[in-house]
Coordinates of C-alpha atoms in Angstrom, one line a residue:
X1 CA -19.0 33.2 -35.8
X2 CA -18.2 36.2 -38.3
X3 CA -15.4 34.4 -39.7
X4 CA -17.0 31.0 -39.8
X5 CA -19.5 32.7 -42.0
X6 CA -17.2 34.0 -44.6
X7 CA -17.5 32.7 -48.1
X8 CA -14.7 30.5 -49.6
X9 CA -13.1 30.0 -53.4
X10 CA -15.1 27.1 -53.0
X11 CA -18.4 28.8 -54.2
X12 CA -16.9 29.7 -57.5
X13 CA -17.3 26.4 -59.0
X14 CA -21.1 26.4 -57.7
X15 CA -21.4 30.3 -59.1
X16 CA -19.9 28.3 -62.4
X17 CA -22.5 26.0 -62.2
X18 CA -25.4 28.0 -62.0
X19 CA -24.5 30.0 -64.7
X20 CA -23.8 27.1 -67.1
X21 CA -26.9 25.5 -66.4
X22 CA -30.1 26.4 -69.1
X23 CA -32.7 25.9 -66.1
X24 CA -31.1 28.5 -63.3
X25 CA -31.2 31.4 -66.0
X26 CA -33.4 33.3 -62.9
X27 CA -30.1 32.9 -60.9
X28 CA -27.8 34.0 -63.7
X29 CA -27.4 37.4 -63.0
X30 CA -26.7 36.9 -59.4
X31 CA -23.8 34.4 -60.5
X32 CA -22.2 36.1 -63.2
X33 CA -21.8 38.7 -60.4
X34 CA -20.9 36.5 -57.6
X35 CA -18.0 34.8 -59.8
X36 CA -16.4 38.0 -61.4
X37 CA -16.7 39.3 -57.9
X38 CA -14.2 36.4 -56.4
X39 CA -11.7 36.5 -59.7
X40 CA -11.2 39.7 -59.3
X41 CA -10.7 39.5 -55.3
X42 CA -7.8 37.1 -56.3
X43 CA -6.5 38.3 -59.3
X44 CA -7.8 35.1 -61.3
X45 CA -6.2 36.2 -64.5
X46 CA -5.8 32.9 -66.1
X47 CA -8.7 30.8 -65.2
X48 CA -10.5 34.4 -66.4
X49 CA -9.2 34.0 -69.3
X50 CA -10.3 30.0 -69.9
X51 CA -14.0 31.3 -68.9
X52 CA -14.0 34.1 -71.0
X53 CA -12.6 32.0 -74.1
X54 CA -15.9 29.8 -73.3
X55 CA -18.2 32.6 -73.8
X56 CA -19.3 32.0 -70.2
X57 CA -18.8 35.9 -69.4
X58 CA -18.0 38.7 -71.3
X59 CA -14.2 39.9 -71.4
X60 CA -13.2 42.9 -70.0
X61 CA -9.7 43.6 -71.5
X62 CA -8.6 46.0 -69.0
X63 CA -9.6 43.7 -66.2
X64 CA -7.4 41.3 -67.6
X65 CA -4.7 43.2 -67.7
X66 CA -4.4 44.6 -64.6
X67 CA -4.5 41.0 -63.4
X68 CA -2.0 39.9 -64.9
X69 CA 0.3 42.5 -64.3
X70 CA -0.5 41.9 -60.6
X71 CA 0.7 38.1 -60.8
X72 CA 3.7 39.1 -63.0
X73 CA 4.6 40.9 -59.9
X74 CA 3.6 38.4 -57.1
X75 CA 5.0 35.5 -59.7
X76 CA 8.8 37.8 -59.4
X77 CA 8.7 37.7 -55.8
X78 CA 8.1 34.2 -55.3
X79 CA 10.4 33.5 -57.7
X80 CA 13.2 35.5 -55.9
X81 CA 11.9 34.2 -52.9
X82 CA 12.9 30.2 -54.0
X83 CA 16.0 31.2 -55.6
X84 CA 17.4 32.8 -52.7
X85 CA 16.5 29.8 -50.1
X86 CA 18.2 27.1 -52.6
X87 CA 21.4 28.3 -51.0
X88 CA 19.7 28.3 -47.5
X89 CA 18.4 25.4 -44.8
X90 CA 15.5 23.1 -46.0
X91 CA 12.8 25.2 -43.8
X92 CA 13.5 28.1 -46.3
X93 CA 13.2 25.9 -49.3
X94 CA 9.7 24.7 -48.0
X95 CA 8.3 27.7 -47.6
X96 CA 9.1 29.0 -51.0
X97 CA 7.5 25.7 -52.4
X98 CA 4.4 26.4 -50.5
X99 CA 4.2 29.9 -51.6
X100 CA 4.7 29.3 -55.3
X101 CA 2.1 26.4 -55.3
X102 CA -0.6 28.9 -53.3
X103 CA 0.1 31.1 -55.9
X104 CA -0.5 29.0 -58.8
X105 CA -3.5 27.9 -56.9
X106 CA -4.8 31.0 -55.8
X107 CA -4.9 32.7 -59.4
X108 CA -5.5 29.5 -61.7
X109 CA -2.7 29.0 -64.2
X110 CA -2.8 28.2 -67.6
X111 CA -2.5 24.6 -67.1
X112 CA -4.3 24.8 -63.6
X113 CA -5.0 21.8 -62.5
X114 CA -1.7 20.2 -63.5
X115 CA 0.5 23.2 -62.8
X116 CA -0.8 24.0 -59.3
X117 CA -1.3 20.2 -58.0
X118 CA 2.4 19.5 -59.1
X119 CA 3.7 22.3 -57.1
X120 CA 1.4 21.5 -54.3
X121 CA 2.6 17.6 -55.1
X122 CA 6.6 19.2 -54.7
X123 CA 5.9 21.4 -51.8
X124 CA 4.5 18.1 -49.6
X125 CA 7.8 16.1 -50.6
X126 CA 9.8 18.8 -49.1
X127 CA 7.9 19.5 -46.2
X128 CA 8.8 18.1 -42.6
X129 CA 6.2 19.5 -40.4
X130 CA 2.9 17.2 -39.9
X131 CA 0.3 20.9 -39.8
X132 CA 2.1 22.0 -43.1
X133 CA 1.2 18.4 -44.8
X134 CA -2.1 19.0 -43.3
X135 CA -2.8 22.0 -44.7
X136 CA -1.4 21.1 -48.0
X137 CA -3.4 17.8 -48.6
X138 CA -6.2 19.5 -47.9
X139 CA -5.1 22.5 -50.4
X140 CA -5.1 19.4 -52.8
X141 CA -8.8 18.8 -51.7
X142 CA -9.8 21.8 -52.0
X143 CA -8.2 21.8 -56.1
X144 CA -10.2 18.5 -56.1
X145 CA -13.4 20.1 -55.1
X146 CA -13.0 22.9 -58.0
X147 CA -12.9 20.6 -60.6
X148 CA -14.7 17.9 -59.6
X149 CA -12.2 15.7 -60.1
X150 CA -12.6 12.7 -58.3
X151 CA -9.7 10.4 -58.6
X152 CA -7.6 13.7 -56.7
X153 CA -10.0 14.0 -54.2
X154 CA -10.0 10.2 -53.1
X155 CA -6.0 10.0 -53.6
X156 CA -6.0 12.9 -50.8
X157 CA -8.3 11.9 -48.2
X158 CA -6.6 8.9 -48.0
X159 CA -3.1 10.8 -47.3
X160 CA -5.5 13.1 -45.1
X161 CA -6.7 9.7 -42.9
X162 CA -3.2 8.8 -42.6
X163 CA -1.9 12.1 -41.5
X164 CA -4.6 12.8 -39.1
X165 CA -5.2 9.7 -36.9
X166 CA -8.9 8.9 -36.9
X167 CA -9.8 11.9 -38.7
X168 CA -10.2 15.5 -37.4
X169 CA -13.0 18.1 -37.8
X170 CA -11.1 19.9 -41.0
X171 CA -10.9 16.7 -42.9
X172 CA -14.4 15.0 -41.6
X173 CA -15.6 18.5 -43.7
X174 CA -14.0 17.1 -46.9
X175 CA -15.2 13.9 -46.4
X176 CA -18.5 14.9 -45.4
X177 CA -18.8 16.9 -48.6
X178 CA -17.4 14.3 -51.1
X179 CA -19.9 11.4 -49.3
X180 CA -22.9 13.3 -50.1
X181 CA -21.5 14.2 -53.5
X182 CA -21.8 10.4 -54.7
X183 CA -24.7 10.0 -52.9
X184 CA -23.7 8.8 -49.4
X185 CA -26.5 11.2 -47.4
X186 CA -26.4 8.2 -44.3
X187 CA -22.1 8.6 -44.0
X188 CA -22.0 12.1 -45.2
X189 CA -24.6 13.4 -42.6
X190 CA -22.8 11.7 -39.6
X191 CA -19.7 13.6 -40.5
X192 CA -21.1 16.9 -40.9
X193 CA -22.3 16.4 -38.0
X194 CA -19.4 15.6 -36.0
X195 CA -18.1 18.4 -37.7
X196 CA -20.5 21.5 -36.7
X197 CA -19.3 21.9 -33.0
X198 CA -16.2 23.3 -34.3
X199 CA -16.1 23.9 -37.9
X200 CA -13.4 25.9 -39.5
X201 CA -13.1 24.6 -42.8
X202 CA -14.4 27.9 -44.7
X203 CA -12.4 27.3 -47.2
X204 CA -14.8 24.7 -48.9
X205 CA -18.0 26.1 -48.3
X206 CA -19.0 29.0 -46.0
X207 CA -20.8 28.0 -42.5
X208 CA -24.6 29.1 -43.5
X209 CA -24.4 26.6 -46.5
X210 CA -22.7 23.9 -44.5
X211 CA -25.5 24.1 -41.7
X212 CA -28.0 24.0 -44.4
X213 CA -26.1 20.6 -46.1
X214 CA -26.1 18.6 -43.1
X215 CA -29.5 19.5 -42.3
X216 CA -30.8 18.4 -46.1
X217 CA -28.1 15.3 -45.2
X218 CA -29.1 14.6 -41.7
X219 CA -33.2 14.5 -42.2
X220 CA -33.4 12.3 -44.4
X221 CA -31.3 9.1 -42.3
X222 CA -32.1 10.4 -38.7
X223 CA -34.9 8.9 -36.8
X224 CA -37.7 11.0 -35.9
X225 CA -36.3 11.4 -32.1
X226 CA -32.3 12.5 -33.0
X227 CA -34.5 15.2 -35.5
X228 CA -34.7 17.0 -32.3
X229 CA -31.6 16.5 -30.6
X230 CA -29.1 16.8 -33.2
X231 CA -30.9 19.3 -35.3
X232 CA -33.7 20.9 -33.6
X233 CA -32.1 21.8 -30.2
X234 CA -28.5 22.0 -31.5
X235 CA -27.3 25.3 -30.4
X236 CA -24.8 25.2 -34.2
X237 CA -28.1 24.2 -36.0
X238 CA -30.9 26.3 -34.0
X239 CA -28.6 30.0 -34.1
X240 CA -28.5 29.7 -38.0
X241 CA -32.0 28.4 -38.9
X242 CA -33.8 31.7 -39.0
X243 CA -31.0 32.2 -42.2
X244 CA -32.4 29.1 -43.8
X245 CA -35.9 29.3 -43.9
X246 CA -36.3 26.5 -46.6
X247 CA -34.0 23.7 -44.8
X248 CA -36.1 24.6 -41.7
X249 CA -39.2 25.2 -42.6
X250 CA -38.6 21.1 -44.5
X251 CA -37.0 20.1 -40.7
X252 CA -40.0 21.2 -38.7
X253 CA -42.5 20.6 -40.9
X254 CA -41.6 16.9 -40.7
X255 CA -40.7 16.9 -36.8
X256 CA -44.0 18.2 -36.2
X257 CA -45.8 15.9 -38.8
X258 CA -47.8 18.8 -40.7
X259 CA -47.1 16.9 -44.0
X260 CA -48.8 19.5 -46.1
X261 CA -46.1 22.2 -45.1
X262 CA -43.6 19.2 -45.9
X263 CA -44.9 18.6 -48.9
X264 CA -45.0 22.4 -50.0
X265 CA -41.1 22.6 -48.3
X266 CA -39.7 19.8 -50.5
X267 CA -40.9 21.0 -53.6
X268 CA -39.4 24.6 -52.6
X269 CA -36.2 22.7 -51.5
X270 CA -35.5 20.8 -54.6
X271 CA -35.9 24.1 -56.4
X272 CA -33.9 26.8 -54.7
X273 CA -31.1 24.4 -52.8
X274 CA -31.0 20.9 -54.5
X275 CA -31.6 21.4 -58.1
X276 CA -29.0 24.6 -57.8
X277 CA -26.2 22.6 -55.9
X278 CA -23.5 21.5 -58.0
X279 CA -23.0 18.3 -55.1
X280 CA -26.7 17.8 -55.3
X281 CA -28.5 18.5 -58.8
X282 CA -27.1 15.0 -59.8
X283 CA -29.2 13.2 -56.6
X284 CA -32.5 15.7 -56.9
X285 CA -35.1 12.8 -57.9
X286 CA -33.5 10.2 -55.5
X287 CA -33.5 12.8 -52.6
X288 CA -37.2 13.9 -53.3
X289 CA -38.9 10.3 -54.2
X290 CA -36.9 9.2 -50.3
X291 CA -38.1 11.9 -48.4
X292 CA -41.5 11.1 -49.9
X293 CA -41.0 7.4 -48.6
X294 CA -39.9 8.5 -45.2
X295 CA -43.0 10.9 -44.8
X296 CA -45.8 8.6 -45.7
X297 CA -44.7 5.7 -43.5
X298 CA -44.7 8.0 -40.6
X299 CA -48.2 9.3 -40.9
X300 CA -49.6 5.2 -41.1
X301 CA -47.7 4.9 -38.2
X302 CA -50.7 6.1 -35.6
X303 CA -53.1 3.7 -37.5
X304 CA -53.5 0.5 -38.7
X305 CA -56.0 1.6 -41.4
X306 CA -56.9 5.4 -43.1
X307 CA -58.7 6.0 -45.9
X308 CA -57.0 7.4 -49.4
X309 CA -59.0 11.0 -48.6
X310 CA -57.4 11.4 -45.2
X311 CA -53.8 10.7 -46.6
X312 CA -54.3 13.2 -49.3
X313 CA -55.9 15.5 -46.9
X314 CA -53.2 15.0 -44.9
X315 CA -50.4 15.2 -47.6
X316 CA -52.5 18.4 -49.1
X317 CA -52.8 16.5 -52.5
X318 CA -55.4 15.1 -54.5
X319 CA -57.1 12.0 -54.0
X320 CA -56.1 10.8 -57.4
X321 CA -52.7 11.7 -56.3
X322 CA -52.5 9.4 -53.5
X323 CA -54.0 6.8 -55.6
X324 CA -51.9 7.1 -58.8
X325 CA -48.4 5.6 -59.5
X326 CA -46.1 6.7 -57.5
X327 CA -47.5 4.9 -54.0
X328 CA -48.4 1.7 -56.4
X329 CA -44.5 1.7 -57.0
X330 CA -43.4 2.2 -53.7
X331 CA -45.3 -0.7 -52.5
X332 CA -44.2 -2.6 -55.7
X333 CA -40.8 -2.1 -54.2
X334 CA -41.5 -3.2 -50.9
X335 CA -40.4 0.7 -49.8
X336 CA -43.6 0.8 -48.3
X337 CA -45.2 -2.3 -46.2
X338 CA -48.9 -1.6 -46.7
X339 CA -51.5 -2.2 -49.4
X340 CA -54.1 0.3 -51.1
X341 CA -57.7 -1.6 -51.1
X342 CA -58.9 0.7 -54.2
X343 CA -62.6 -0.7 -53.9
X344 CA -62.9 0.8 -50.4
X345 CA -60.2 3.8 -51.0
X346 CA -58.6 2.4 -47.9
X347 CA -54.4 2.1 -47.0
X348 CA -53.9 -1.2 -44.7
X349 CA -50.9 -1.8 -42.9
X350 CA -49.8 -5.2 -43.3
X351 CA -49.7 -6.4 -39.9
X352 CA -53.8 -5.7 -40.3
X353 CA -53.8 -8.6 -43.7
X354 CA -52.0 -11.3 -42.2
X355 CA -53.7 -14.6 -43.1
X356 CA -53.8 -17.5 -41.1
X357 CA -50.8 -18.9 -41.6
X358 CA -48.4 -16.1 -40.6
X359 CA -50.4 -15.5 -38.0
X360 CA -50.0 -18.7 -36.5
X361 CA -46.4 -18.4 -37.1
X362 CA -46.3 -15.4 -34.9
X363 CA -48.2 -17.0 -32.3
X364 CA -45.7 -19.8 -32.2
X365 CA -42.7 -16.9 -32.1
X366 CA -44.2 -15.1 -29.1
X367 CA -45.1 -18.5 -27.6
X368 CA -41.3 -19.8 -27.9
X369 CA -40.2 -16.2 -26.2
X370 CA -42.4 -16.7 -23.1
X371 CA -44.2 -13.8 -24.3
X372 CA -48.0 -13.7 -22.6
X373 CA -50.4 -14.1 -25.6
X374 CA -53.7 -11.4 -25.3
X375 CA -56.6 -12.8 -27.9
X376 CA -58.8 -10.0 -28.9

C-alpha cells in the first residue's frame, strides 16, 4: 500500500498549474515548494531552466549548476553506454536506447518534448520484447500527460490497445485519466474503476488522488444502489476515505440523502479538488450544475408533490433559491421532469399533471400489456 501511495512526476504539471493560476494564490506556497522539491529529486536542470526563464520561480544559480553537472555526468555514461553496444547484439543496443530516452525524459531537455519522445519513438523501433513496448508507450503517455498534449496521448493509447489485448489495469489508468480529462466522467469512471483492485500505475498520479478521481468520476454516473457497492463498501475505496474527507463527506452525504451536507460538500469540492485539478478546472461548472441535477430528482422521488419550502429546507437554501433560475432552466431543459406551480409554492412531478389524453393513452398501454388496471 506504501508504494501505491507514493507520488509520481506526474504531480508536477498539477504543482505547475496551481502556481500559474491567479485564483489558487492560497495554494501557491505549497506548490512552488512541492515543484522545486521534485526538480531537484531528478535533477530537472533544463525544464528548471524553461520555468525559471518564465518567472514562474525564482532562479537559484547554484542549484542549477549542480544539476547540470549531475546530467553532464549521467549524459557521459549513457553515452558510453550506446557506443559500446553498437558493436554488440541488438538486446544491448536496446537497452542503451531506453536508457538515453529515460534520461532525456527524466531531466527535461532543452527541446523536451521533441528530444525525449524521439528517443522514446527510437528506443520502441528497436525493441523486441512486448513488457519493454509496454513500458515505453506508456513512458510516451506519461510525456503526454505533462504537457497536455493531446494528439501524443491519443496516438499512444491506441499502440497501448494494440499491445495489450483488451486493455490491462496499467493502461485502463491512462485511459481513465485522459476520458475524464475531455469530459467523459460515464467511460472514465468505469475504468478507474476496473482499475483500483490492482492499481500500480504511480507513475501518473499517486493512489490517494486516484481513489479520490474515481470517486468524483464514479458518483456522479452510478445509480444510487452501485454508490454502495462499488464505492461505499469497496475495501480500495472504504481504507482510503478517512484521507479524503471532501470526496467522502460529497459520497455519503448523497448515499444517505442529507442534501444540505451535499450541498455544503459540493461547494467545498469544487473549491479545494475541482477548481485546483489541472484534468478538472476546465469541467468545474458542468460537474457542479450535474450533480445539482442528480440531487434534486432524487429527493422528488418519495413524493409526487412537496412544497418550494420543504425543497429548500431540505437542500439548506433559500426559498428564493429554489424558486429562482437555475430550477426554471433545468426544467426548461427537460433535465428535470417536474413543474414549479409558483401561485401555490408547490414542485409537481409530472406523472401528477397528466391531462386526459395521455392519460388515456396510458390506460390503453397497460391495457394492451395485460396489465390489471386499479382506478383510484
Amino acid at each position: 500500500m506504501a508504494e501505491r501511495r507514493r507520488r509520481g512526476k506526474g504531480n508536477l504539471p498539477q504543482h505547475l498549474f496551481t502556481l500559474v493560476t491567479p485564483s489558487l494564490g492560497h495554494l501557491h506556497d505549497v506548490a512552488r515548494t512541492s515543484l522545486l522539491e521534485g526538480i531537484k529529486a531528478d535533477n530537472m536542470a533544463p525544464y528548471y531552466r524553461v520555468l525559471t526563464s518564465s518567472s514562474e520561480i525564482g532562479v537559484d544559480p547554484e542549484l542549477l549548476e549542480s544539476m547540470e553537472k549531475e546530467n553532464e555526468d549521467n549524459s557521459g555514461s549513457w553515452t558510453n553506454a550506446w557506443l559500446k553496444p553498437r558493436r554488440q547484439g541488438e538486446s544491448e543496443i536496446s537497452d542503451a536506447l531506453k536508457a538515453r530516452a529515460n534520461h532525456l525524459t527524466r531531466i527535461g531537455d532543452e527541446e523536451f518534448v521533441y528530444a525525449a519522445v524521439a528517443a522514446q519513438r527510437l528506443a520502441l523501433e528497436k525493441t523486441p520484447g512486448l513488457g519493454s513496448r509496454i513500458d515505453i508507450t506508456l513512458t510516451l503517455l506519461r510525456i503526454g500527460f505533462f504537457f497536455g498534449d493531446n494528439t501524443l496521448i491519443t496516438d499512444n493509447l491506441a499502440r497501448a490497445e494494440k499491445l495489450i489485448e483488451e486493455g490491462g489495469n496499467r493502461l485502463k489508468v491512462y485511459r481513465g485519466l485522459h476520458a475524464v480529462s475531455i469530459r467523459q466522467f460515464k467511460s472514465g469512471g468505469e475504468l478507474l474503476l476496473d482499475a483500483l483492485s490492482i492499481f500500480t500505475a504511480t507513475e501518473p498520479i499517486s493512489y490517494n488522488d486516484f481513489v479520490a478521481l474515481t470517486v468524483i468520476a464514479s458518483i456522479l454516473t452510478l445509480a444510487r444502489v452501485d454508490l454502495k457497492k462499488k464505492l461505499i463498501t469497496s475495501p480500495e475505496v472504504f481504507s482510503v476515505l478517512p484521507d479524503l474527507p471532501v470526496p467522502e463527506d460529497l459520497l455519503r452525504s448523497l448515499y444517505d440523502c442529507h442534501y444540505a451536507n451535499f450541498f455544503v460538500a459540493l461547494a467545498t469540492l469544487e473549491q479545494t479538488y475541482l477548481l485546483p485539478s489541472r484534468l478538472l478546472f476546465a469541467h468545474t461548472r458542468y460537474y457542479v450544475r450535474e450533480m445539482r441535477i442528480l440531487a434534486y430528482p432524487q429527493l422528488l422521488e418519495s413524493y409526487r408533490s412537496v412544497t418550494l419550502e420543504s425543497l429548500g429546507g431540505a437542500f439548506g437554501v433559500s426559498v428564493d433559491l429554489s424558486t429562482g433560475e437555475e430550477l426554471s432552466q433545468f426544467i426548461a431543459n427537460g433535465r428535470w421532469h417536474c413543474t414549479i406551480d409558483k401561485y401555490d409554492k408547490v414542485v409537481k412531478q409530472w406523472d401528477v399533471l397528466l391531462n386526459p389524453v395521455q392519460r388515456l393513452s396510458k390506460v390503453l398501454y397497460w391495457s394492451l400489456a395485460g396489465i390489471p388496471l386499479v382506478w383510484m
